Amino acid sequence: MKVAIFQFSLFGINTYVVYDPATKECVIIDPGMINREEEKAMAEFIKKNSLKVESVINTHLHIDHAAGNSFLKNEYDMPVLANDADLPLGERMQQQAQMFGLGGSFKGVEVTQFIKAGDLIKVGDGELEVIEVPGHSRGSIALYDRNDGFVIVGDALFQGSIGRTDLPGGDYTTLISSIKNGLLTLPDKTIVYPGHGSPTTIGEEKKFNPYLN
């Protein structure tokens, strides 16, 4: 499968479109669109590549990773997938906006399908495996493409760093355990696509991430 990366303005969030170029089916992961210009950029990419949006998947439900859910639901009428442990965050989008000093009105996230560890999400002829990585939030997940060798990790792991644990639902010990027992068991060559910043690899983080050594 192929991965398209959009970096949107809300905290520099990375939004991913994972698609099968043969079948044109795709999923949108962590939609961070916050204005009409960003919504237009996403819609134009989908149209230009003749993609069919099968679902939107949230690695977790902090506002920067879910602000675009309502737009996508209205535009494409597809399922919204997330882990049920993050439902309290999804219900409090407006409160999250106020906490970060964001203006405007934000609807709560309407999750239509709960996903958990071991679930396989089909994307055309490919599939994404759900890995639970709580610690940044209670319901944080990662999405692993075993065949193409990449994992989309939300805010669990970054190049040389890890996710914050000072937000509601965060826990440092849990996050370190999730990374070491979940993500770091993947092959070293696995490309890591984080929620913010540049891609890295599992091998690089094993060697050089100061939080994991």
PDB file of C-alpha atoms in Angstrom:
ATOM      1  CA  MET A   1       0.000   0.000   0.000  1.00  0.00           C
ATOM      2  CA  LYS A   2       0.999   3.606  -0.423  1.00  0.00           C
ATOM      3  CA  VAL A   3       1.040   6.343   2.207  1.00  0.00           C
ATOM      4  CA  ALA A   4       0.325  10.017   1.537  1.00  0.00           C
ATOM      5  CA  ILE A   5       1.225  12.475   4.295  1.00  0.00           C
ATOM      6  CA  PHE A   6      -0.496  15.793   4.991  1.00  0.00           C
ATOM      7  CA  GLN A   7       0.819  18.150   7.642  1.00  0.00           C
ATOM      8  CA  PHE A   8      -1.933  20.414   8.916  1.00  0.00           C
ATOM      9  CA  SER A   9      -1.706  23.542  11.000  1.00  0.00           C
ATOM     10  CA  LEU A  10      -3.212  22.300  14.266  1.00  0.00           C
ATOM     11  CA  PHE A  11      -0.013  21.538  16.233  1.00  0.00           C
ATOM     12  CA  GLY A  12       1.650  20.335  13.019  1.00  0.00           C
ATOM     13  CA  ILE A  13      -0.446  17.178  12.946  1.00  0.00           C
ATOM     14  CA  ASN A  14       0.424  14.483  10.412  1.00  0.00           C
ATOM     15  CA  THR A  15      -2.669  13.124   8.691  1.00  0.00           C
ATOM     16  CA  TYR A  16      -2.197   9.976   6.623  1.00  0.00           C
ATOM     17  CA  VAL A  17      -4.036   8.554   3.637  1.00  0.00           C
ATOM     18  CA  VAL A  18      -3.237   4.867   3.215  1.00  0.00           C
ATOM     19  CA  TYR A  19      -4.429   3.481  -0.090  1.00  0.00           C
ATOM     20  CA  ASP A  20      -4.239   0.516  -2.410  1.00  0.00           C
ATOM     21  CA  PRO A  21      -3.299   1.901  -5.855  1.00  0.00           C
ATOM     22  CA  ALA A  22      -4.831  -1.137  -7.560  1.00  0.00           C
ATOM     23  CA  THR A  23      -8.319  -1.006  -6.033  1.00  0.00           C
ATOM     24  CA  LYS A  24      -8.288   2.739  -5.174  1.00  0.00           C
ATOM     25  CA  GLU A  25      -9.662   2.000  -1.694  1.00  0.00           C
ATOM     26  CA  CYS A  26      -8.255   4.106   1.131  1.00  0.00           C
ATOM     27  CA  VAL A  27      -8.493   4.972   4.800  1.00  0.00           C
ATOM     28  CA  ILE A  28      -7.761   8.371   6.328  1.00  0.00           C
ATOM     29  CA  ILE A  29      -5.880   8.261   9.617  1.00  0.00           C
ATOM     30  CA  ASP A  30      -5.966  11.085  12.192  1.00  0.00           C
ATOM     31  CA  PRO A  31      -7.738  13.821  10.202  1.00  0.00           C
ATOM     32  CA  GLY A  32      -6.395  17.116  11.513  1.00  0.00           C
ATOM     33  CA  MET A  33      -8.046  19.509   9.038  1.00  0.00           C
ATOM     34  CA  ILE A  34      -9.009  22.672  10.877  1.00  0.00           C
ATOM     35  CA  ASN A  35     -10.154  25.037   8.095  1.00  0.00           C
ATOM     36  CA  ARG A  36     -11.655  25.033   4.609  1.00  0.00           C
ATOM     37  CA  GLU A  37      -8.277  25.262   2.890  1.00  0.00           C
ATOM     38  CA  GLU A  38      -7.093  22.075   4.583  1.00  0.00           C
ATOM     39  CA  GLU A  39     -10.398  20.317   3.951  1.00  0.00           C
ATOM     40  CA  LYS A  40     -10.126  21.285   0.282  1.00  0.00           C
ATOM     41  CA  ALA A  41      -6.579  19.907   0.065  1.00  0.00           C
ATOM     42  CA  MET A  42      -7.753  16.554   1.360  1.00  0.00           C
ATOM     43  CA  ALA A  43     -10.842  16.420  -0.870  1.00  0.00           C
ATOM     44  CA  GLU A  44      -8.823  17.341  -3.952  1.00  0.00           C
ATOM     45  CA  PHE A  45      -6.282  14.597  -3.267  1.00  0.00           C
ATOM     46  CA  ILE A  46      -9.071  12.034  -2.922  1.00  0.00           C
ATOM     47  CA  LYS A  47     -10.694  13.229  -6.148  1.00  0.00           C
ATOM     48  CA  LYS A  48      -7.461  13.535  -8.146  1.00  0.00           C
ATOM     49  CA  ASN A  49      -6.484   9.970  -7.309  1.00  0.00           C
ATOM     50  CA  SER A  50     -10.035   8.598  -7.727  1.00  0.00           C
ATOM     51  CA  LEU A  51      -9.931   7.115  -4.245  1.00  0.00           C
ATOM     52  CA  LYS A  52     -12.827   5.543  -2.389  1.00  0.00           C
ATOM     53  CA  VAL A  53     -12.766   6.392   1.323  1.00  0.00           C
ATOM     54  CA  GLU A  54     -13.598   3.242   3.277  1.00  0.00           C
ATOM     55  CA  SER A  55     -13.180   4.647   6.794  1.00  0.00           C
ATOM     56  CA  VAL A  56     -11.505   7.218   8.988  1.00  0.00           C
ATOM     57  CA  ILE A  57      -9.328   5.806  11.763  1.00  0.00           C
ATOM     58  CA  ASN A  58      -8.250   7.715  14.858  1.00  0.00           C
ATOM     59  CA  THR A  59      -5.087   6.503  16.593  1.00  0.00           C
ATOM     60  CA  HIS A  60      -6.481   8.421  19.577  1.00  0.00           C
ATOM     61  CA  LEU A  61      -9.029  11.153  20.170  1.00  0.00           C
ATOM     62  CA  HIS A  62      -7.055  14.231  21.123  1.00  0.00           C
ATOM     63  CA  ILE A  63      -8.438  17.178  19.201  1.00  0.00           C
ATOM     64  CA  ASP A  64      -5.529  17.612  16.780  1.00  0.00           C
ATOM     65  CA  HIS A  65      -5.991  14.027  15.582  1.00  0.00           C
ATOM     66  CA  ALA A  66      -9.768  14.199  15.270  1.00  0.00           C
ATOM     67  CA  ALA A  67     -10.726  17.763  14.315  1.00  0.00           C
ATOM     68  CA  GLY A  68     -11.471  16.724  10.727  1.00  0.00           C
ATOM     69  CA  ASN A  69     -13.731  13.792  11.569  1.00  0.00           C
ATOM     70  CA  SER A  70     -16.975  15.732  11.104  1.00  0.00           C
ATOM     71  CA  PHE A  71     -15.938  17.022   7.681  1.00  0.00           C
ATOM     72  CA  LEU A  72     -15.016  13.546   6.456  1.00  0.00           C
ATOM     73  CA  LYS A  73     -18.173  11.980   7.853  1.00  0.00           C
ATOM     74  CA  ASN A  74     -20.308  14.571   6.046  1.00  0.00           C
ATOM     75  CA  GLU A  75     -18.278  14.389   2.843  1.00  0.00           C
ATOM     76  CA  TYR A  76     -17.917  10.625   2.447  1.00  0.00           C
ATOM     77  CA  ASP A  77     -20.411   9.033   4.883  1.00  0.00           C
ATOM     78  CA  MET A  78     -18.077   6.283   6.048  1.00  0.00           C
ATOM     79  CA  PRO A  79     -17.402   4.563   9.393  1.00  0.00           C
ATOM     80  CA  VAL A  80     -15.305   6.222  12.097  1.00  0.00           C
ATOM     81  CA  LEU A  81     -12.978   3.794  13.902  1.00  0.00           C
ATOM     82  CA  ALA A  82     -11.274   4.224  17.291  1.00  0.00           C
ATOM     83  CA  ASN A  83     -10.561   2.356  20.502  1.00  0.00           C
ATOM     84  CA  ASP A  84     -13.404   2.593  23.014  1.00  0.00           C
ATOM     85  CA  ALA A  85     -11.068   3.587  25.869  1.00  0.00           C
ATOM     86  CA  ASP A  86     -10.746   7.019  24.239  1.00  0.00           C
ATOM     87  CA  LEU A  87     -14.479   7.697  24.040  1.00  0.00           C
ATOM     88  CA  PRO A  88     -14.377  10.214  26.925  1.00  0.00           C
ATOM     89  CA  LEU A  89     -11.889  12.292  24.917  1.00  0.00           C
ATOM     90  CA  GLY A  90     -14.037  12.118  21.801  1.00  0.00           C
ATOM     91  CA  GLU A  91     -17.068  13.308  23.721  1.00  0.00           C
ATOM     92  CA  ARG A  92     -15.167  16.322  25.065  1.00  0.00           C
ATOM     93  CA  MET A  93     -13.861  17.909  21.877  1.00  0.00           C
ATOM     94  CA  GLN A  94     -15.170  21.351  22.822  1.00  0.00           C
ATOM     95  CA  GLN A  95     -13.541  21.142  26.243  1.00  0.00           C
ATOM     96  CA  GLN A  96     -10.280  20.083  24.596  1.00  0.00           C
ATOM     97  CA  ALA A  97     -10.502  23.109  22.300  1.00  0.00           C
ATOM     98  CA  GLN A  98     -10.939  25.419  25.260  1.00  0.00           C
ATOM     99  CA  MET A  99      -8.017  23.806  27.099  1.00  0.00           C
ATOM    100  CA  PHE A 100      -5.724  24.567  24.153  1.00  0.00           C
ATOM    101  CA  GLY A 101      -7.165  28.039  23.577  1.00  0.00           C
ATOM    102  CA  LEU A 102      -8.774  27.201  20.243  1.00  0.00           C
ATOM    103  CA  GLY A 103     -11.702  29.225  18.987  1.00  0.00           C
ATOM    104  CA  GLY A 104     -14.659  27.855  17.064  1.00  0.00           C
ATOM    105  CA  SER A 105     -17.112  25.062  17.634  1.00  0.00           C
ATOM    106  CA  PHE A 106     -16.019  21.419  17.709  1.00  0.00           C
ATOM    107  CA  LYS A 107     -18.458  18.521  17.603  1.00  0.00           C
ATOM    108  CA  GLY A 108     -17.911  15.400  19.630  1.00  0.00           C
ATOM    109  CA  VAL A 109     -16.533  12.435  17.725  1.00  0.00           C
ATOM    110  CA  GLU A 110     -19.152   9.855  16.779  1.00  0.00           C
ATOM    111  CA  VAL A 111     -17.282   6.535  16.732  1.00  0.00           C
ATOM    112  CA  THR A 112     -19.208   3.952  14.722  1.00  0.00           C
ATOM    113  CA  GLN A 113     -16.809   0.996  15.053  1.00  0.00           C
ATOM    114  CA  PHE A 114     -14.558   0.103  17.975  1.00  0.00           C
ATOM    115  CA  ILE A 115     -11.181  -1.448  17.227  1.00  0.00           C
ATOM    116  CA  LYS A 116      -8.822  -3.352  19.517  1.00  0.00           C
ATOM    117  CA  ALA A 117      -5.519  -5.188  19.517  1.00  0.00           C
ATOM    118  CA  GLY A 118      -5.282  -7.815  16.805  1.00  0.00           C
ATOM    119  CA  ASP A 119      -8.064  -6.447  14.612  1.00  0.00           C
ATOM    120  CA  LEU A 120      -7.278  -6.393  10.882  1.00  0.00           C
ATOM    121  CA  ILE A 121      -8.568  -3.493   8.801  1.00  0.00           C
ATOM    122  CA  LYS A 122      -8.769  -4.259   5.088  1.00  0.00           C
ATOM    123  CA  VAL A 123      -7.664  -1.578   2.635  1.00  0.00           C
ATOM    124  CA  GLY A 124      -8.174  -2.997  -0.824  1.00  0.00           C
ATOM    125  CA  ASP A 125      -5.851  -5.992  -1.048  1.00  0.00           C
ATOM    126  CA  GLY A 126      -3.806  -4.783   1.924  1.00  0.00           C
ATOM    127  CA  GLU A 127      -4.502  -4.712   5.623  1.00  0.00           C
ATOM    128  CA  LEU A 128      -3.594  -2.807   8.757  1.00  0.00           C
ATOM    129  CA  GLU A 129      -3.174  -4.624  12.060  1.00  0.00           C
ATOM    130  CA  VAL A 130      -4.260  -2.804  15.219  1.00  0.00           C
ATOM    131  CA  ILE A 131      -1.689  -2.617  18.040  1.00  0.00           C
ATOM    132  CA  GLU A 132      -2.781  -1.101  21.346  1.00  0.00           C
ATOM    133  CA  VAL A 133      -0.239   1.411  22.705  1.00  0.00           C
ATOM    134  CA  PRO A 134      -1.857   3.118  25.713  1.00  0.00           C
ATOM    135  CA  GLY A 135       0.056   5.691  27.704  1.00  0.00           C
ATOM    136  CA  HIS A 136      -0.309   8.910  25.724  1.00  0.00           C
ATOM    137  CA  SER A 137      -4.030   8.311  26.061  1.00  0.00           C
ATOM    138  CA  ARG A 138      -5.901   5.299  27.392  1.00  0.00           C
ATOM    139  CA  GLY A 139      -7.093   4.208  23.960  1.00  0.00           C
ATOM    140  CA  SER A 140      -4.059   4.951  21.793  1.00  0.00           C
ATOM    141  CA  ILE A 141      -3.466   2.501  18.956  1.00  0.00           C
ATOM    142  CA  ALA A 142      -0.958   1.963  16.165  1.00  0.00           C
ATOM    143  CA  LEU A 143      -1.658   0.587  12.690  1.00  0.00           C
ATOM    144  CA  TYR A 144       0.850  -1.889  11.260  1.00  0.00           C
ATOM    145  CA  ASP A 145       1.200  -2.897   7.617  1.00  0.00           C
ATOM    146  CA  ARG A 146       3.181  -6.107   7.852  1.00  0.00           C
ATOM    147  CA  ASN A 147       3.547  -6.585   4.084  1.00  0.00           C
ATOM    148  CA  ASP A 148       4.788  -3.088   3.282  1.00  0.00           C
ATOM    149  CA  GLY A 149       6.781  -2.632   6.473  1.00  0.00           C
ATOM    150  CA  PHE A 150       5.380   0.477   8.093  1.00  0.00           C
ATOM    151  CA  VAL A 151       3.501   1.416  11.241  1.00  0.00           C
ATOM    152  CA  ILE A 152       1.449   4.555  11.945  1.00  0.00           C
ATOM    153  CA  VAL A 153       1.848   5.242  15.657  1.00  0.00           C
ATOM    154  CA  GLY A 154      -0.094   8.402  16.508  1.00  0.00           C
ATOM    155  CA  ASP A 155       1.571  10.176  19.446  1.00  0.00           C
ATOM    156  CA  ALA A 156       3.070   7.102  21.108  1.00  0.00           C
ATOM    157  CA  LEU A 157       6.528   7.322  19.532  1.00  0.00           C
ATOM    158  CA  PHE A 158       8.492  10.048  17.759  1.00  0.00           C
ATOM    159  CA  GLN A 159      11.937  10.384  16.261  1.00  0.00           C
ATOM    160  CA  GLY A 160      14.100  10.561  19.377  1.00  0.00           C
ATOM    161  CA  SER A 161      11.157  11.088  21.699  1.00  0.00           C
ATOM    162  CA  ILE A 162       7.843   9.748  23.006  1.00  0.00           C
ATOM    163  CA  GLY A 163       4.340  11.125  23.472  1.00  0.00           C
ATOM    164  CA  ARG A 164       3.302  13.433  26.280  1.00  0.00           C
ATOM    165  CA  THR A 165       1.885  11.777  29.365  1.00  0.00           C
ATOM    166  CA  ASP A 166       0.663  14.889  31.187  1.00  0.00           C
ATOM    167  CA  LEU A 167      -2.681  15.074  29.376  1.00  0.00           C
ATOM    168  CA  PRO A 168      -5.874  13.323  30.578  1.00  0.00           C
ATOM    169  CA  GLY A 169      -5.437   9.563  30.269  1.00  0.00           C
ATOM    170  CA  GLY A 170      -1.663   9.735  30.028  1.00  0.00           C
ATOM    171  CA  ASP A 171       0.711   7.553  32.041  1.00  0.00           C
ATOM    172  CA  TYR A 172       4.495   7.428  31.544  1.00  0.00           C
ATOM    173  CA  THR A 173       5.094   3.887  32.805  1.00  0.00           C
ATOM    174  CA  THR A 174       2.262   2.541  30.668  1.00  0.00           C
ATOM    175  CA  LEU A 175       3.548   4.309  27.559  1.00  0.00           C
ATOM    176  CA  ILE A 176       7.109   3.009  27.916  1.00  0.00           C
ATOM    177  CA  SER A 177       5.755  -0.507  28.405  1.00  0.00           C
ATOM    178  CA  SER A 178       3.489  -0.167  25.357  1.00  0.00           C
ATOM    179  CA  ILE A 179       6.360   0.963  23.157  1.00  0.00           C
ATOM    180  CA  LYS A 180       8.826  -1.681  24.315  1.00  0.00           C
ATOM    181  CA  ASN A 181       6.377  -4.597  24.350  1.00  0.00           C
ATOM    182  CA  GLY A 182       4.402  -3.580  21.269  1.00  0.00           C
ATOM    183  CA  LEU A 183       6.209  -1.334  18.824  1.00  0.00           C
ATOM    184  CA  LEU A 184       9.824  -2.333  19.452  1.00  0.00           C
ATOM    185  CA  THR A 185       8.997  -5.982  18.757  1.00  0.00           C
ATOM    186  CA  LEU A 186       8.436  -5.076  15.090  1.00  0.00           C
ATOM    187  CA  PRO A 187      11.284  -5.598  12.584  1.00  0.00           C
ATOM    188  CA  ASP A 188      14.050  -2.982  12.794  1.00  0.00           C
ATOM    189  CA  LYS A 189      13.477  -1.850   9.196  1.00  0.00           C
ATOM    190  CA  THR A 190       9.822  -0.978   9.899  1.00  0.00           C
ATOM    191  CA  ILE A 191       9.140   2.649   8.961  1.00  0.00           C
ATOM    192  CA  VAL A 192       7.520   4.595  11.792  1.00  0.00           C
ATOM    193  CA  TYR A 193       5.053   7.299  10.771  1.00  0.00           C
ATOM    194  CA  PRO A 194       4.386   9.482  13.843  1.00  0.00           C
ATOM    195  CA  GLY A 195       1.594  11.903  14.632  1.00  0.00           C
ATOM    196  CA  HIS A 196       4.012  14.848  14.451  1.00  0.00           C
ATOM    197  CA  GLY A 197       7.436  15.311  12.903  1.00  0.00           C
ATOM    198  CA  SER A 198       9.475  13.156  10.549  1.00  0.00           C
ATOM    199  CA  PRO A 199       9.329   9.410   9.931  1.00  0.00           C
ATOM    200  CA  THR A 200      11.881   7.167  11.586  1.00  0.00           C
ATOM    201  CA  THR A 201      12.417   3.412  11.920  1.00  0.00           C
ATOM    202  CA  ILE A 202      12.019   0.933  14.729  1.00  0.00           C
ATOM    203  CA  GLY A 203      15.745   0.140  14.568  1.00  0.00           C
ATOM    204  CA  GLU A 204      16.744   3.796  14.896  1.00  0.00           C
ATOM    205  CA  GLU A 205      14.548   4.282  17.940  1.00  0.00           C
ATOM    206  CA  LYS A 206      15.868   1.122  19.577  1.00  0.00           C
ATOM    207  CA  LYS A 207      19.405   2.466  19.250  1.00  0.00           C
ATOM    208  CA  PHE A 208      19.087   6.192  19.797  1.00  0.00           C
ATOM    209  CA  ASN A 209      15.840   7.121  21.539  1.00  0.00           C
ATOM    210  CA  PRO A 210      16.923   8.364  25.009  1.00  0.00           C
ATOM    211  CA  TYR A 211      13.580   7.440  26.561  1.00  0.00           C
ATOM    212  CA  LEU A 212      13.945   3.791  25.558  1.00  0.00           C
ATOM    213  CA  ASN A 213      17.541   3.130  26.588  1.00  0.00           C
TER     214      ASN A 213
END
